[in-house]
Structure formats: C-alpha cells, structure tokens
Amino acid sequence: MSVQWLLLLLPVAAASGWYAARFAEGRRRPAREPPLDRYLEGVRYLLDDQTDRALQAFIEVVEIDHETFETHLILGRLFRRRGEVDRAIRIHQNLAARPSLTDAQRAQAMYEAGRDFMLAGVFDRAENVFRELMDSPSVGMRALEGLQSVYETQRDWHQAIEIGLRLLDQGGASASLRIAHYECELAQEELAKERTGEALEHVDRAMNLWPGLSRALLLRARVAELSGDIPLSIQLEREAVERTPALATLVVPKLERLHLGTALPRGTVNLEDTLRTLANDQKITVASIALMRLYRRTNRLDEALTQLHRILAQRPVPTSGLLEAVRWMKILPAVHTYSSEFAAFEKALMDQLRSQPLYQCSNCGYQGRAHVWQCPSCRRWDTLRGIDLDLDQPPSQTFQV
Ligand SMILES: [Zn+2]
C-alpha cells in the first residue's frame, strides 16, 4: 500500500464529506440508507492491500449510490491500478461529463483520465487532456507535470523545455535540473550529427540552469575531443569526476582512452598522474583499480600492491577490483605452480563481472549494466551511480556521454 493511497483515502475514510454528500442527496432520496458500512469495508480492504475485495465493495457502493464523486474516483483509480485502463477511462470520462460537478471536481476527474491515457500509452490524448488543464487552479501544476512526462516519454525535448520553464516559474521542485538535462539531450542529438557549435549552445544553456552539471562537462569534453583538443577534453573529464566521483566508472575508461588511444605525448605518464590524483587524493576506488592495471601492465608490481591494499579495504570489494587482484597475482613467480587454478579463478570473476549490474539508482535502487541519465524505473535524472567497472569493455562503449 503506497503512502499516496493512504493519503488519498484517510480523509475519505473519515467520511465527513461522505455524510455531507449523503445528507444533501438524502433529501432527494430519503428511502435509501447510506451504504457506509460497505464503503468503510472497502477502505479497510485497501489498507490491507486487498485490491480485489476493495474493488468489489466500491462497485456495490456505486451501484446503490450513483452520485458520490469520491467513490467513483476511487473506483477508477482501482481499475487503473489493476491495469484495467479502459474501465478506468470510462469511469473518469463519465464522471467528468456530469453537469452537477464543481469546476475543481471536473478538473480532478479529467486529470485522472489523463493519467489513464498515459498508462494506456495513448499519449496524444493524455497531452490534450493535460494541456486543457494546465491553467486549472486546482490541478494545473499536476497537469503540467503530466505533460512533462508525456514529452519526456516521447523524447520531445523542445516541448519538455517549454513545460519545464512554466513549472520553473511556478516553483516546481528540481525543475532547473530537469531542463538542464533536456538541453543536454538536445546537445547529444546535435553531437550525433557532428554539429558541435549547436551542441555547445545547448550545453551552455544547461550550465546556466545548473552550474557545474557533470553531464554538461562531459559533453564539453566530447566536443573538445571531436575538435582535436585532447588536453582540454582530459581536463574537463577530470573536472566532472572530481565533482561527481560516482561517475568514475563512466569517466575512468574515457581517460584511459584519451591518454593512451590518441597521439598525445607521454600518454602513460600523464594517465598515471591523473589516476594517482583521483585514487590518492579523491579516494576513488575505480581509479585505484585502473592504476593497479596500469602498474601491472608496466611490471611495477610493488606499486600495484599499494593500490591492491586500498582496493581490498573496500566493503563491498568491487568484482573488478578482485579480478584485477587475481590478474596481478597470476604473474607472480610463486603462483606459477597453480596457474590453472588462478586461470579458473580469473574466469569465474570475469563471468561474474559480465553478468552483474554496473550502475544503481540512488533514488529507487534500480540496477542495470548501462549508464543512462534518466532512471528507467523512477524517471529521476542523474541518479545512476557506478558500482563496478567493466574492465574488458570494448572501447566503443566508452564514447557515450
Ligand atoms: Zn530510479
């Protein structure tokens, strides 16, 4: 039972409004007893999370009492919750068509129908309903948020920005951050067409809305890279990860690629400097793992050992850290006798790393292997955090920003 439902129902369960409504209607139809017991029974079922029984109770109440607005609203929401969106739409539309409703009640019923359309995937109708309601004094703000969801789902970033700015005017929570991400989405679309000038305009707007936004820094880094300014690209990537250490799993492979995969002089030395700063000063574990890998590949085993101690002190130890540890041990002369066991150990860890999530949403706990800027589960922006490093990922995957 979600808190939203409890909040919705508790005032209704108090039944004061219900009595008032029945009293008014009772004057028209005095012969009927109010089905209050059945109504409260329905509320009790809802509180116990017994949706089917609650639904049955409310259907019976509505059959006896055709007029009560709140009961119809609950019934419609229950159908929507069960996935019976067609029935929910019918109830909410019929409710909205009643001539006796107040403006606020009609707006509420229409708003519910808009949410039904959203769930049914009929976005043009949801859009029409929410647009009609966006100036409503009672549900205007929620209608704007509904519109925002419609445009986000359809990746229509220009319209999403227009609505976002209206929400910003009305003091909508986190409106600036959302709009900044829409600008970043547009920048990314321009980058895909290699139009760096247009991309930078969107990035600048994002920065104005949300100064220091790490995603915008990463986009600037990508523009610098495309323009051949690798040192600037490296500097911006570093700045992004220093601001948001949780993005290290995204940034460290890019730093490796920028230092080693380009014609930059002293690539290895500079990469070591960068990683040492991130590992030693910023205490970023992923940087320690990358540094250990660098030391292993250049046969500096004692220096690798220092990073190994740091990695193994973490709880939980990232699988990538354990894998790097095993790869380090494999080249020690003392373990040559057991090389096949170590190879099996390495393979087990590689398989585990390939199948486990690499990112987790800090808001809802969603886990996935790919980094995305909007959580697919809770739809919040910039909440995915790196939990492990894919050590053997192909370089093409690191081009995403
Ligand atoms: Zn989430």
mmCIF file of C-alpha atoms and ligand atoms in Angstrom:
data_model
loop_
_atom_site.group_PDB
_atom_site.id
_atom_site.type_symbol
_atom_site.label_atom_id
_atom_site.label_comp_id
_atom_site.label_asym_id
_atom_site.label_seq_id
_atom_site.Cartn_x
_atom_site.Cartn_y
_atom_site.Cartn_z
ATOM 1 C CA MET A 1 0.000 0.000 0.000
ATOM 2 C CA SER A 2 1.647 3.214 -1.080
ATOM 3 C CA VAL A 3 1.642 6.332 1.043
ATOM 4 C CA GLN A 4 -0.107 8.103 -1.825
ATOM 5 C CA TRP A 5 -3.080 5.788 -1.440
ATOM 6 C CA LEU A 6 -3.221 6.224 2.290
ATOM 7 C CA LEU A 7 -3.145 9.973 1.912
ATOM 8 C CA LEU A 8 -5.902 9.731 -0.625
ATOM 9 C CA LEU A 9 -8.111 7.535 1.463
ATOM 10 C CA LEU A 10 -7.726 8.666 5.024
ATOM 11 C CA PRO A 11 -9.675 11.885 4.663
ATOM 12 C CA VAL A 12 -12.285 9.977 2.727
ATOM 13 C CA ALA A 13 -12.417 7.282 5.376
ATOM 14 C CA ALA A 14 -13.211 9.924 7.939
ATOM 15 C CA ALA A 15 -16.437 10.056 5.968
ATOM 16 C CA SER A 16 -17.374 13.565 6.941
ATOM 17 C CA GLY A 17 -17.590 14.631 3.304
ATOM 18 C CA TRP A 18 -19.423 11.461 2.560
ATOM 19 C CA TYR A 19 -22.044 12.166 5.215
ATOM 20 C CA ALA A 20 -22.475 15.688 3.935
ATOM 21 C CA ALA A 21 -22.958 14.425 0.397
ATOM 22 C CA ARG A 22 -25.412 11.786 1.526
ATOM 23 C CA PHE A 23 -27.302 14.288 3.640
ATOM 24 C CA ALA A 24 -27.754 16.517 0.593
ATOM 25 C CA GLU A 25 -28.754 13.584 -1.581
ATOM 26 C CA GLY A 26 -30.832 12.069 1.219
ATOM 27 C CA ARG A 27 -33.243 14.930 0.936
ATOM 28 C CA ARG A 28 -33.891 13.821 -2.633
ATOM 29 C CA ARG A 29 -33.976 10.102 -1.920
ATOM 30 C CA PRO A 30 -34.874 9.629 1.738
ATOM 31 C CA ALA A 31 -35.907 5.989 1.359
ATOM 32 C CA ARG A 32 -32.351 4.717 0.878
ATOM 33 C CA GLU A 33 -29.905 4.004 3.712
ATOM 34 C CA PRO A 34 -26.329 5.147 3.031
ATOM 35 C CA PRO A 35 -24.074 2.139 2.331
ATOM 36 C CA LEU A 36 -21.477 3.483 4.737
ATOM 37 C CA ASP A 37 -20.561 0.099 6.234
ATOM 38 C CA ARG A 38 -19.714 -1.320 2.850
ATOM 39 C CA TYR A 39 -17.784 1.833 1.985
ATOM 40 C CA LEU A 40 -15.662 1.605 5.134
ATOM 41 C CA GLU A 41 -15.188 -2.088 4.499
ATOM 42 C CA GLY A 42 -13.754 -1.149 1.081
ATOM 43 C CA VAL A 43 -11.378 1.300 2.751
ATOM 44 C CA ARG A 44 -10.293 -1.395 5.211
ATOM 45 C CA TYR A 45 -9.552 -3.778 2.329
ATOM 46 C CA LEU A 46 -7.478 -1.089 0.669
ATOM 47 C CA LEU A 47 -5.481 -0.559 3.847
ATOM 48 C CA ASP A 48 -4.870 -4.333 3.976
ATOM 49 C CA ASP A 49 -3.804 -4.219 0.307
ATOM 50 C CA GLN A 50 -6.685 -6.478 -0.763
ATOM 51 C CA THR A 51 -7.413 -4.678 -4.008
ATOM 52 C CA ASP A 52 -9.904 -7.197 -5.439
ATOM 53 C CA ARG A 53 -12.123 -7.164 -2.343
ATOM 54 C CA ALA A 54 -11.900 -3.380 -2.119
ATOM 55 C CA LEU A 55 -12.921 -3.127 -5.761
ATOM 56 C CA GLN A 56 -15.962 -5.341 -5.171
ATOM 57 C CA ALA A 57 -17.024 -3.250 -2.171
ATOM 58 C CA PHE A 58 -16.755 0.025 -4.093
ATOM 59 C CA ILE A 59 -18.608 -1.403 -7.101
ATOM 60 C CA GLU A 60 -21.503 -2.261 -4.753
ATOM 61 C CA VAL A 61 -21.442 1.207 -3.186
ATOM 62 C CA VAL A 62 -21.552 2.847 -6.624
ATOM 63 C CA GLU A 63 -24.458 0.610 -7.699
ATOM 64 C CA ILE A 64 -26.530 1.853 -4.763
ATOM 65 C CA ASP A 65 -25.247 5.396 -4.772
ATOM 66 C CA HIS A 66 -24.726 6.810 -8.260
ATOM 67 C CA GLU A 67 -23.904 10.303 -7.187
ATOM 68 C CA THR A 68 -20.891 10.168 -4.882
ATOM 69 C CA PHE A 69 -17.924 11.721 -6.625
ATOM 70 C CA GLU A 70 -15.144 10.386 -4.393
ATOM 71 C CA THR A 71 -16.317 6.780 -4.623
ATOM 72 C CA HIS A 72 -16.229 6.895 -8.413
ATOM 73 C CA LEU A 73 -12.798 8.450 -8.272
ATOM 74 C CA ILE A 74 -11.519 5.633 -6.043
ATOM 75 C CA LEU A 75 -13.137 3.032 -8.259
ATOM 76 C CA GLY A 76 -11.480 4.464 -11.369
ATOM 77 C CA ARG A 77 -8.098 4.533 -9.673
ATOM 78 C CA LEU A 78 -8.540 0.940 -8.502
ATOM 79 C CA PHE A 79 -9.252 -0.196 -12.059
ATOM 80 C CA ARG A 80 -6.191 1.692 -13.261
ATOM 81 C CA ARG A 81 -4.091 0.141 -10.532
ATOM 82 C CA ARG A 82 -5.205 -3.321 -11.660
ATOM 83 C CA GLY A 83 -4.262 -2.477 -15.235
ATOM 84 C CA GLU A 84 -7.892 -2.268 -16.412
ATOM 85 C CA VAL A 85 -7.240 1.075 -18.027
ATOM 86 C CA ASP A 86 -10.242 1.006 -20.410
ATOM 87 C CA ARG A 87 -12.650 0.752 -17.485
ATOM 88 C CA ALA A 88 -10.770 3.438 -15.580
ATOM 89 C CA ILE A 89 -11.024 5.754 -18.602
ATOM 90 C CA ARG A 90 -14.786 5.113 -18.916
ATOM 91 C CA ILE A 91 -15.401 5.869 -15.249
ATOM 92 C CA HIS A 92 -13.332 9.052 -15.254
ATOM 93 C CA GLN A 93 -14.790 10.335 -18.522
ATOM 94 C CA ASN A 94 -18.374 9.662 -17.416
ATOM 95 C CA LEU A 95 -17.607 11.358 -14.132
ATOM 96 C CA ALA A 96 -16.165 14.439 -15.872
ATOM 97 C CA ALA A 97 -19.293 14.696 -18.068
ATOM 98 C CA ARG A 98 -21.659 15.104 -15.116
ATOM 99 C CA PRO A 99 -23.288 18.536 -15.171
ATOM 100 C CA SER A 100 -23.578 18.745 -11.362
ATOM 101 C CA LEU A 101 -19.819 18.812 -10.675
ATOM 102 C CA THR A 102 -17.873 21.799 -9.410
ATOM 103 C CA ASP A 103 -15.014 23.044 -11.616
ATOM 104 C CA ALA A 104 -12.449 21.517 -9.265
ATOM 105 C CA GLN A 105 -14.207 18.133 -9.348
ATOM 106 C CA ARG A 106 -14.418 18.135 -13.152
ATOM 107 C CA ALA A 107 -10.738 19.070 -13.403
ATOM 108 C CA GLN A 108 -9.870 16.266 -10.987
ATOM 109 C CA ALA A 109 -11.842 13.672 -12.999
ATOM 110 C CA MET A 110 -10.278 14.855 -16.270
ATOM 111 C CA TYR A 111 -6.800 14.775 -14.736
ATOM 112 C CA GLU A 112 -7.389 11.155 -13.701
ATOM 113 C CA ALA A 113 -8.487 10.339 -17.263
ATOM 114 C CA GLY A 114 -5.250 11.958 -18.497
ATOM 115 C CA ARG A 115 -3.241 9.653 -16.231
ATOM 116 C CA ASP A 116 -5.245 6.678 -17.568
ATOM 117 C CA PHE A 117 -4.380 7.687 -21.151
ATOM 118 C CA MET A 118 -0.726 7.972 -20.146
ATOM 119 C CA LEU A 119 -0.741 4.458 -18.728
ATOM 120 C CA ALA A 120 -2.560 3.155 -21.803
ATOM 121 C CA GLY A 121 0.170 4.700 -23.983
ATOM 122 C CA VAL A 122 -2.303 6.994 -25.756
ATOM 123 C CA PHE A 123 -0.003 9.974 -25.442
ATOM 124 C CA ASP A 124 -1.792 12.361 -27.822
ATOM 125 C CA ARG A 125 -4.990 12.121 -25.770
ATOM 126 C CA ALA A 126 -3.096 12.440 -22.482
ATOM 127 C CA GLU A 127 -1.389 15.514 -23.953
ATOM 128 C CA ASN A 128 -4.732 17.078 -24.952
ATOM 129 C CA VAL A 129 -6.251 16.492 -21.518
ATOM 130 C CA PHE A 130 -3.244 17.867 -19.627
ATOM 131 C CA ARG A 131 -2.995 20.892 -21.955
ATOM 132 C CA GLU A 132 -6.648 21.694 -21.269
ATOM 133 C CA LEU A 133 -5.985 21.532 -17.518
ATOM 134 C CA MET A 134 -2.682 23.346 -17.256
ATOM 135 C CA ASP A 135 -4.259 26.642 -16.160
ATOM 136 C CA SER A 136 -6.638 24.992 -13.695
ATOM 137 C CA PRO A 137 -6.250 26.441 -10.177
ATOM 138 C CA SER A 138 -6.779 23.003 -8.607
ATOM 139 C CA VAL A 139 -4.806 20.547 -10.794
ATOM 140 C CA GLY A 140 -2.785 22.910 -13.063
ATOM 141 C CA MET A 141 0.586 22.038 -11.529
ATOM 142 C CA ARG A 142 -0.043 18.297 -11.732
ATOM 143 C CA ALA A 143 -1.285 18.669 -15.317
ATOM 144 C CA LEU A 144 1.992 20.415 -16.218
ATOM 145 C CA GLU A 145 3.925 17.562 -14.587
ATOM 146 C CA GLY A 146 1.787 15.114 -16.585
ATOM 147 C CA LEU A 147 2.626 16.983 -19.787
ATOM 148 C CA GLN A 148 6.284 16.900 -18.856
ATOM 149 C CA SER A 149 6.075 13.097 -18.513
ATOM 150 C CA VAL A 150 4.351 12.856 -21.906
ATOM 151 C CA TYR A 151 7.140 14.821 -23.615
ATOM 152 C CA GLU A 152 9.904 13.013 -21.734
ATOM 153 C CA THR A 153 8.455 9.650 -22.762
ATOM 154 C CA GLN A 154 8.263 10.799 -26.362
ATOM 155 C CA ARG A 155 11.735 12.376 -26.141
ATOM 156 C CA ASP A 156 10.258 15.641 -27.401
ATOM 157 C CA TRP A 157 12.835 17.805 -25.625
ATOM 158 C CA HIS A 158 11.754 21.171 -27.084
ATOM 159 C CA GLN A 159 8.218 20.795 -25.711
ATOM 160 C CA ALA A 160 9.599 19.362 -22.469
ATOM 161 C CA ILE A 161 11.687 22.529 -22.083
ATOM 162 C CA GLU A 162 8.640 24.759 -22.706
ATOM 163 C CA ILE A 163 6.673 22.965 -19.975
ATOM 164 C CA GLY A 164 9.707 22.768 -17.699
ATOM 165 C CA LEU A 165 10.071 26.571 -17.860
ATOM 166 C CA ARG A 166 6.417 27.003 -16.857
ATOM 167 C CA LEU A 167 6.970 24.660 -13.898
ATOM 168 C CA LEU A 168 10.100 26.614 -13.014
ATOM 169 C CA ASP A 169 8.022 29.822 -12.956
ATOM 170 C CA GLN A 170 5.665 28.169 -10.507
ATOM 171 C CA GLY A 171 8.479 26.957 -8.278
ATOM 172 C CA GLY A 172 8.404 23.314 -9.371
ATOM 173 C CA ALA A 173 10.842 21.131 -7.429
ATOM 174 C CA SER A 174 14.037 20.243 -9.361
ATOM 175 C CA ALA A 175 12.645 21.996 -12.476
ATOM 176 C CA SER A 176 16.024 23.587 -13.342
ATOM 177 C CA LEU A 177 17.903 20.287 -13.205
ATOM 178 C CA ARG A 178 15.352 18.604 -15.451
ATOM 179 C CA ILE A 179 15.505 21.374 -18.050
ATOM 180 C CA ALA A 180 19.310 21.266 -17.928
ATOM 181 C CA HIS A 181 19.123 17.569 -18.800
ATOM 182 C CA TYR A 182 16.713 18.283 -21.691
ATOM 183 C CA GLU A 183 19.298 20.742 -23.043
ATOM 184 C CA CYS A 184 21.950 18.023 -22.675
ATOM 185 C CA GLU A 185 19.702 15.608 -24.604
ATOM 186 C CA LEU A 186 19.447 18.172 -27.409
ATOM 187 C CA ALA A 187 23.225 18.699 -27.283
ATOM 188 C CA GLN A 188 23.707 14.955 -27.633
ATOM 189 C CA GLU A 189 21.399 14.883 -30.671
ATOM 190 C CA GLU A 190 23.446 17.683 -32.268
ATOM 191 C CA LEU A 191 26.682 15.841 -31.462
ATOM 192 C CA ALA A 192 25.340 12.730 -33.187
ATOM 193 C CA LYS A 193 25.023 14.911 -36.311
ATOM 194 C CA GLU A 194 28.526 16.295 -35.636
ATOM 195 C CA ARG A 195 27.158 19.834 -35.229
ATOM 196 C CA THR A 196 29.448 20.877 -32.405
ATOM 197 C CA GLY A 197 28.529 24.589 -32.478
ATOM 198 C CA GLU A 198 24.824 23.887 -31.924
ATOM 199 C CA ALA A 199 25.695 21.274 -29.305
ATOM 200 C CA LEU A 200 27.753 23.819 -27.358
ATOM 201 C CA GLU A 201 24.837 26.277 -27.319
ATOM 202 C CA HIS A 202 22.665 23.686 -25.589
ATOM 203 C CA VAL A 203 25.493 22.768 -23.193
ATOM 204 C CA ASP A 204 25.905 26.445 -22.236
ATOM 205 C CA ARG A 205 22.179 26.717 -21.526
ATOM 206 C CA ALA A 206 22.380 23.573 -19.373
ATOM 207 C CA MET A 207 25.322 25.087 -17.449
ATOM 208 C CA ASN A 208 23.389 28.306 -16.853
ATOM 209 C CA LEU A 209 20.450 26.359 -15.468
ATOM 210 C CA TRP A 210 22.556 24.040 -13.305
ATOM 211 C CA PRO A 211 26.118 25.340 -12.850
ATOM 212 C CA GLY A 212 28.735 22.597 -12.648
ATOM 213 C CA LEU A 213 26.441 19.894 -14.044
ATOM 214 C CA SER A 214 28.813 16.976 -14.619
ATOM 215 C CA ARG A 215 26.906 15.782 -17.675
ATOM 216 C CA ALA A 216 27.414 19.168 -19.329
ATOM 217 C CA LEU A 217 31.143 18.998 -18.536
ATOM 218 C CA LEU A 218 31.302 15.551 -20.171
ATOM 219 C CA LEU A 219 29.536 16.908 -23.251
ATOM 220 C CA ARG A 220 32.028 19.781 -23.444
ATOM 221 C CA ALA A 221 34.790 17.208 -23.133
ATOM 222 C CA ARG A 222 33.344 15.289 -26.065
ATOM 223 C CA VAL A 223 33.131 18.465 -28.164
ATOM 224 C CA ALA A 224 36.778 19.239 -27.320
ATOM 225 C CA GLU A 225 37.771 15.722 -28.324
ATOM 226 C CA LEU A 226 35.923 15.967 -31.634
ATOM 227 C CA SER A 227 37.688 19.279 -32.258
ATOM 228 C CA GLY A 228 41.061 17.602 -31.620
ATOM 229 C CA ASP A 229 41.741 19.379 -28.322
ATOM 230 C CA ILE A 230 42.600 16.254 -26.298
ATOM 231 C CA PRO A 231 44.251 18.072 -23.324
ATOM 232 C CA LEU A 232 41.082 20.166 -22.810
ATOM 233 C CA SER A 233 38.948 17.041 -23.120
ATOM 234 C CA ILE A 234 41.035 15.323 -20.421
ATOM 235 C CA GLN A 235 40.835 18.374 -18.161
ATOM 236 C CA LEU A 236 37.023 18.503 -18.444
ATOM 237 C CA GLU A 237 36.628 14.761 -17.841
ATOM 238 C CA ARG A 238 38.749 15.128 -14.701
ATOM 239 C CA GLU A 239 36.702 18.074 -13.515
ATOM 240 C CA ALA A 240 33.492 16.073 -13.997
ATOM 241 C CA VAL A 241 34.698 13.102 -11.970
ATOM 242 C CA GLU A 242 36.130 15.342 -9.243
ATOM 243 C CA ARG A 243 32.713 16.966 -8.902
ATOM 244 C CA THR A 244 30.807 13.674 -9.101
ATOM 245 C CA PRO A 245 33.063 10.767 -8.018
ATOM 246 C CA ALA A 246 30.195 8.311 -8.586
ATOM 247 C CA LEU A 247 30.636 8.867 -12.340
ATOM 248 C CA ALA A 248 34.156 7.400 -12.170
ATOM 249 C CA THR A 249 33.109 4.113 -13.790
ATOM 250 C CA LEU A 250 31.986 6.181 -16.786
ATOM 251 C CA VAL A 251 34.908 8.597 -16.863
ATOM 252 C CA VAL A 252 37.978 6.496 -15.996
ATOM 253 C CA PRO A 253 37.765 4.298 -19.154
ATOM 254 C CA LYS A 254 37.452 7.518 -21.196
ATOM 255 C CA LEU A 255 40.523 8.965 -19.502
ATOM 256 C CA GLU A 256 42.415 5.765 -20.340
ATOM 257 C CA ARG A 257 41.303 6.001 -23.959
ATOM 258 C CA LEU A 258 42.128 9.713 -24.262
ATOM 259 C CA HIS A 259 45.625 9.259 -22.793
ATOM 260 C CA LEU A 260 46.597 6.029 -24.489
ATOM 261 C CA GLY A 261 44.475 5.882 -27.635
ATOM 262 C CA THR A 262 45.500 9.242 -29.040
ATOM 263 C CA ALA A 263 48.777 10.589 -30.331
ATOM 264 C CA LEU A 264 49.300 12.548 -27.103
ATOM 265 C CA PRO A 265 52.956 12.518 -25.997
ATOM 266 C CA ARG A 266 53.792 10.923 -22.610
ATOM 267 C CA GLY A 267 50.360 9.243 -22.571
ATOM 268 C CA THR A 268 51.203 6.619 -19.951
ATOM 269 C CA VAL A 269 52.965 9.066 -17.630
ATOM 270 C CA ASN A 270 50.119 11.553 -17.808
ATOM 271 C CA LEU A 271 47.497 8.845 -17.289
ATOM 272 C CA GLU A 272 49.379 7.708 -14.190
ATOM 273 C CA ASP A 273 49.405 11.274 -12.835
ATOM 274 C CA THR A 274 45.685 11.663 -13.466
ATOM 275 C CA LEU A 275 44.771 8.328 -11.900
ATOM 276 C CA ARG A 276 47.057 8.900 -8.906
ATOM 277 C CA THR A 277 45.340 12.183 -8.139
ATOM 278 C CA LEU A 278 41.912 10.559 -8.364
ATOM 279 C CA ALA A 279 42.971 7.465 -6.377
ATOM 280 C CA ASN A 280 45.140 9.061 -3.695
ATOM 281 C CA ASP A 281 43.575 12.496 -3.202
ATOM 282 C CA GLN A 282 39.943 11.830 -4.117
ATOM 283 C CA LYS A 283 39.921 8.208 -2.793
ATOM 284 C CA ILE A 284 38.109 6.985 -5.901
ATOM 285 C CA THR A 285 38.316 3.160 -5.857
ATOM 286 C CA VAL A 286 37.762 2.809 -9.594
ATOM 287 C CA ALA A 287 40.844 4.980 -10.156
ATOM 288 C CA SER A 288 42.835 2.660 -7.852
ATOM 289 C CA ILE A 289 41.727 -0.311 -9.937
ATOM 290 C CA ALA A 290 42.732 1.414 -13.183
ATOM 291 C CA LEU A 291 46.052 2.466 -11.634
ATOM 292 C CA MET A 292 46.727 -1.097 -10.494
ATOM 293 C CA ARG A 293 46.051 -2.305 -14.009
ATOM 294 C CA LEU A 294 48.473 0.282 -15.386
ATOM 295 C CA TYR A 295 51.190 -0.802 -12.912
ATOM 296 C CA ARG A 296 50.613 -4.474 -13.695
ATOM 297 C CA ARG A 297 50.946 -3.876 -17.408
ATOM 298 C CA THR A 298 54.172 -1.928 -16.900
ATOM 299 C CA ASN A 299 55.544 -4.529 -14.448
ATOM 300 C CA ARG A 300 55.637 -2.226 -11.429
ATOM 301 C CA LEU A 301 54.296 -4.885 -9.109
ATOM 302 C CA ASP A 302 55.190 -3.260 -5.779
ATOM 303 C CA GLU A 303 53.349 -0.083 -6.703
ATOM 304 C CA ALA A 304 50.395 -2.204 -7.791
ATOM 305 C CA LEU A 305 50.453 -3.831 -4.339
ATOM 306 C CA THR A 306 49.867 -0.456 -2.638
ATOM 307 C CA GLN A 307 46.689 0.032 -4.682
ATOM 308 C CA LEU A 308 45.662 -3.585 -4.028
ATOM 309 C CA HIS A 309 45.630 -2.944 -0.268
ATOM 310 C CA ARG A 310 43.429 0.088 -0.831
ATOM 311 C CA ILE A 311 41.002 -1.831 -3.045
ATOM 312 C CA LEU A 312 40.726 -4.795 -0.672
ATOM 313 C CA ALA A 313 39.900 -2.454 2.214
ATOM 314 C CA GLN A 314 36.614 -1.527 0.483
ATOM 315 C CA ARG A 315 33.314 -3.124 1.533
ATOM 316 C CA PRO A 316 31.907 -4.467 -0.662
ATOM 317 C CA VAL A 317 35.013 -5.020 -2.763
ATOM 318 C CA PRO A 318 34.054 -4.364 -6.400
ATOM 319 C CA THR A 319 34.306 -7.505 -8.563
ATOM 320 C CA SER A 320 36.550 -5.553 -10.931
ATOM 321 C CA GLY A 321 38.944 -4.977 -8.004
ATOM 322 C CA LEU A 322 39.064 -8.707 -7.222
ATOM 323 C CA LEU A 323 39.588 -9.512 -10.904
ATOM 324 C CA GLU A 324 42.470 -7.071 -11.137
ATOM 325 C CA ALA A 325 43.936 -8.581 -7.940
ATOM 326 C CA VAL A 326 43.862 -12.070 -9.471
ATOM 327 C CA ARG A 327 45.441 -10.818 -12.688
ATOM 328 C CA TRP A 328 48.194 -9.238 -10.598
ATOM 329 C CA MET A 329 48.744 -12.490 -8.667
ATOM 330 C CA LYS A 330 48.857 -14.571 -11.852
ATOM 331 C CA ILE A 331 52.150 -13.038 -12.911
ATOM 332 C CA LEU A 332 53.903 -13.586 -9.565
ATOM 333 C CA PRO A 333 56.538 -16.355 -9.810
ATOM 334 C CA ALA A 334 55.230 -18.011 -6.623
ATOM 335 C CA VAL A 335 51.829 -18.857 -8.110
ATOM 336 C CA HIS A 336 53.055 -20.401 -11.375
ATOM 337 C CA THR A 337 52.556 -23.890 -9.901
ATOM 338 C CA TYR A 338 48.862 -23.135 -9.609
ATOM 339 C CA SER A 339 48.400 -21.276 -12.871
ATOM 340 C CA SER A 340 45.371 -23.331 -13.992
ATOM 341 C CA GLU A 341 43.604 -22.680 -10.664
ATOM 342 C CA PHE A 342 44.288 -18.988 -10.997
ATOM 343 C CA ALA A 343 43.017 -19.030 -14.585
ATOM 344 C CA ALA A 344 39.773 -20.630 -13.327
ATOM 345 C CA PHE A 345 39.574 -18.024 -10.567
ATOM 346 C CA GLU A 346 40.031 -15.249 -13.128
ATOM 347 C CA LYS A 347 37.371 -16.718 -15.415
ATOM 348 C CA ALA A 348 34.864 -17.010 -12.565
ATOM 349 C CA LEU A 349 35.347 -13.349 -11.689
ATOM 350 C CA MET A 350 35.157 -12.288 -15.354
ATOM 351 C CA ASP A 351 31.858 -14.153 -15.765
ATOM 352 C CA GLN A 352 30.536 -12.588 -12.584
ATOM 353 C CA LEU A 353 31.526 -9.093 -13.711
ATOM 354 C CA ARG A 354 29.903 -9.603 -17.108
ATOM 355 C CA SER A 355 26.587 -10.631 -15.573
ATOM 356 C CA GLN A 356 26.293 -8.227 -12.656
ATOM 357 C CA PRO A 357 24.860 -4.699 -12.706
ATOM 358 C CA LEU A 358 27.337 -1.849 -13.058
ATOM 359 C CA TYR A 359 25.032 1.013 -12.087
ATOM 360 C CA GLN A 360 22.464 1.579 -9.374
ATOM 361 C CA CYS A 361 19.857 4.318 -8.953
ATOM 362 C CA SER A 362 20.482 6.220 -5.718
ATOM 363 C CA ASN A 363 16.763 7.045 -5.524
ATOM 364 C CA CYS A 364 14.865 3.804 -6.215
ATOM 365 C CA GLY A 365 17.573 1.121 -6.245
ATOM 366 C CA TYR A 366 17.130 0.200 -9.927
ATOM 367 C CA GLN A 367 20.190 -1.664 -11.217
ATOM 368 C CA GLY A 368 21.459 -2.039 -14.774
ATOM 369 C CA ARG A 369 24.603 -2.519 -16.832
ATOM 370 C CA ALA A 370 24.349 0.588 -18.992
ATOM 371 C CA HIS A 371 24.643 4.152 -17.786
ATOM 372 C CA VAL A 372 21.614 6.292 -18.618
ATOM 373 C CA TRP A 373 20.958 9.817 -17.400
ATOM 374 C CA GLN A 374 17.266 9.234 -16.601
ATOM 375 C CA CYS A 375 16.452 6.263 -14.375
ATOM 376 C CA PRO A 376 14.138 3.926 -16.366
ATOM 377 C CA SER A 377 12.327 2.979 -13.169
ATOM 378 C CA CYS A 378 11.693 6.149 -11.132
ATOM 379 C CA ARG A 379 12.300 8.593 -14.065
ATOM 380 C CA ARG A 380 14.560 10.808 -11.943
ATOM 381 C CA TRP A 381 17.515 12.461 -13.666
ATOM 382 C CA ASP A 382 21.177 11.900 -12.828
ATOM 383 C CA THR A 383 20.595 9.324 -10.097
ATOM 384 C CA LEU A 384 22.518 6.349 -11.540
ATOM 385 C CA ARG A 385 25.774 5.714 -9.711
ATOM 386 C CA GLY A 386 28.611 3.398 -10.740
ATOM 387 C CA ILE A 387 29.010 0.337 -8.527
ATOM 388 C CA ASP A 388 31.581 -1.556 -10.589
ATOM 389 C CA LEU A 389 33.928 -1.131 -13.528
ATOM 390 C CA ASP A 390 33.664 -3.216 -16.661
ATOM 391 C CA LEU A 391 37.382 -3.873 -17.104
ATOM 392 C CA ASP A 392 37.162 -5.530 -20.512
ATOM 393 C CA GLN A 393 34.505 -3.424 -22.205
ATOM 394 C CA PRO A 394 35.152 -2.612 -25.860
ATOM 395 C CA PRO A 395 36.334 0.989 -26.376
ATOM 396 C CA SER A 396 33.247 1.933 -28.452
ATOM 397 C CA GLN A 397 31.041 1.764 -25.341
ATOM 398 C CA THR A 398 33.065 4.496 -23.700
ATOM 399 C CA PHE A 399 32.068 7.019 -26.382
ATOM 400 C CA GLN A 400 28.707 7.623 -24.719
ATOM 401 C CA VAL A 401 28.286 10.849 -22.810
HETATM 402 ZN ZN ZN B 1 15.415 5.228 -10.003
#
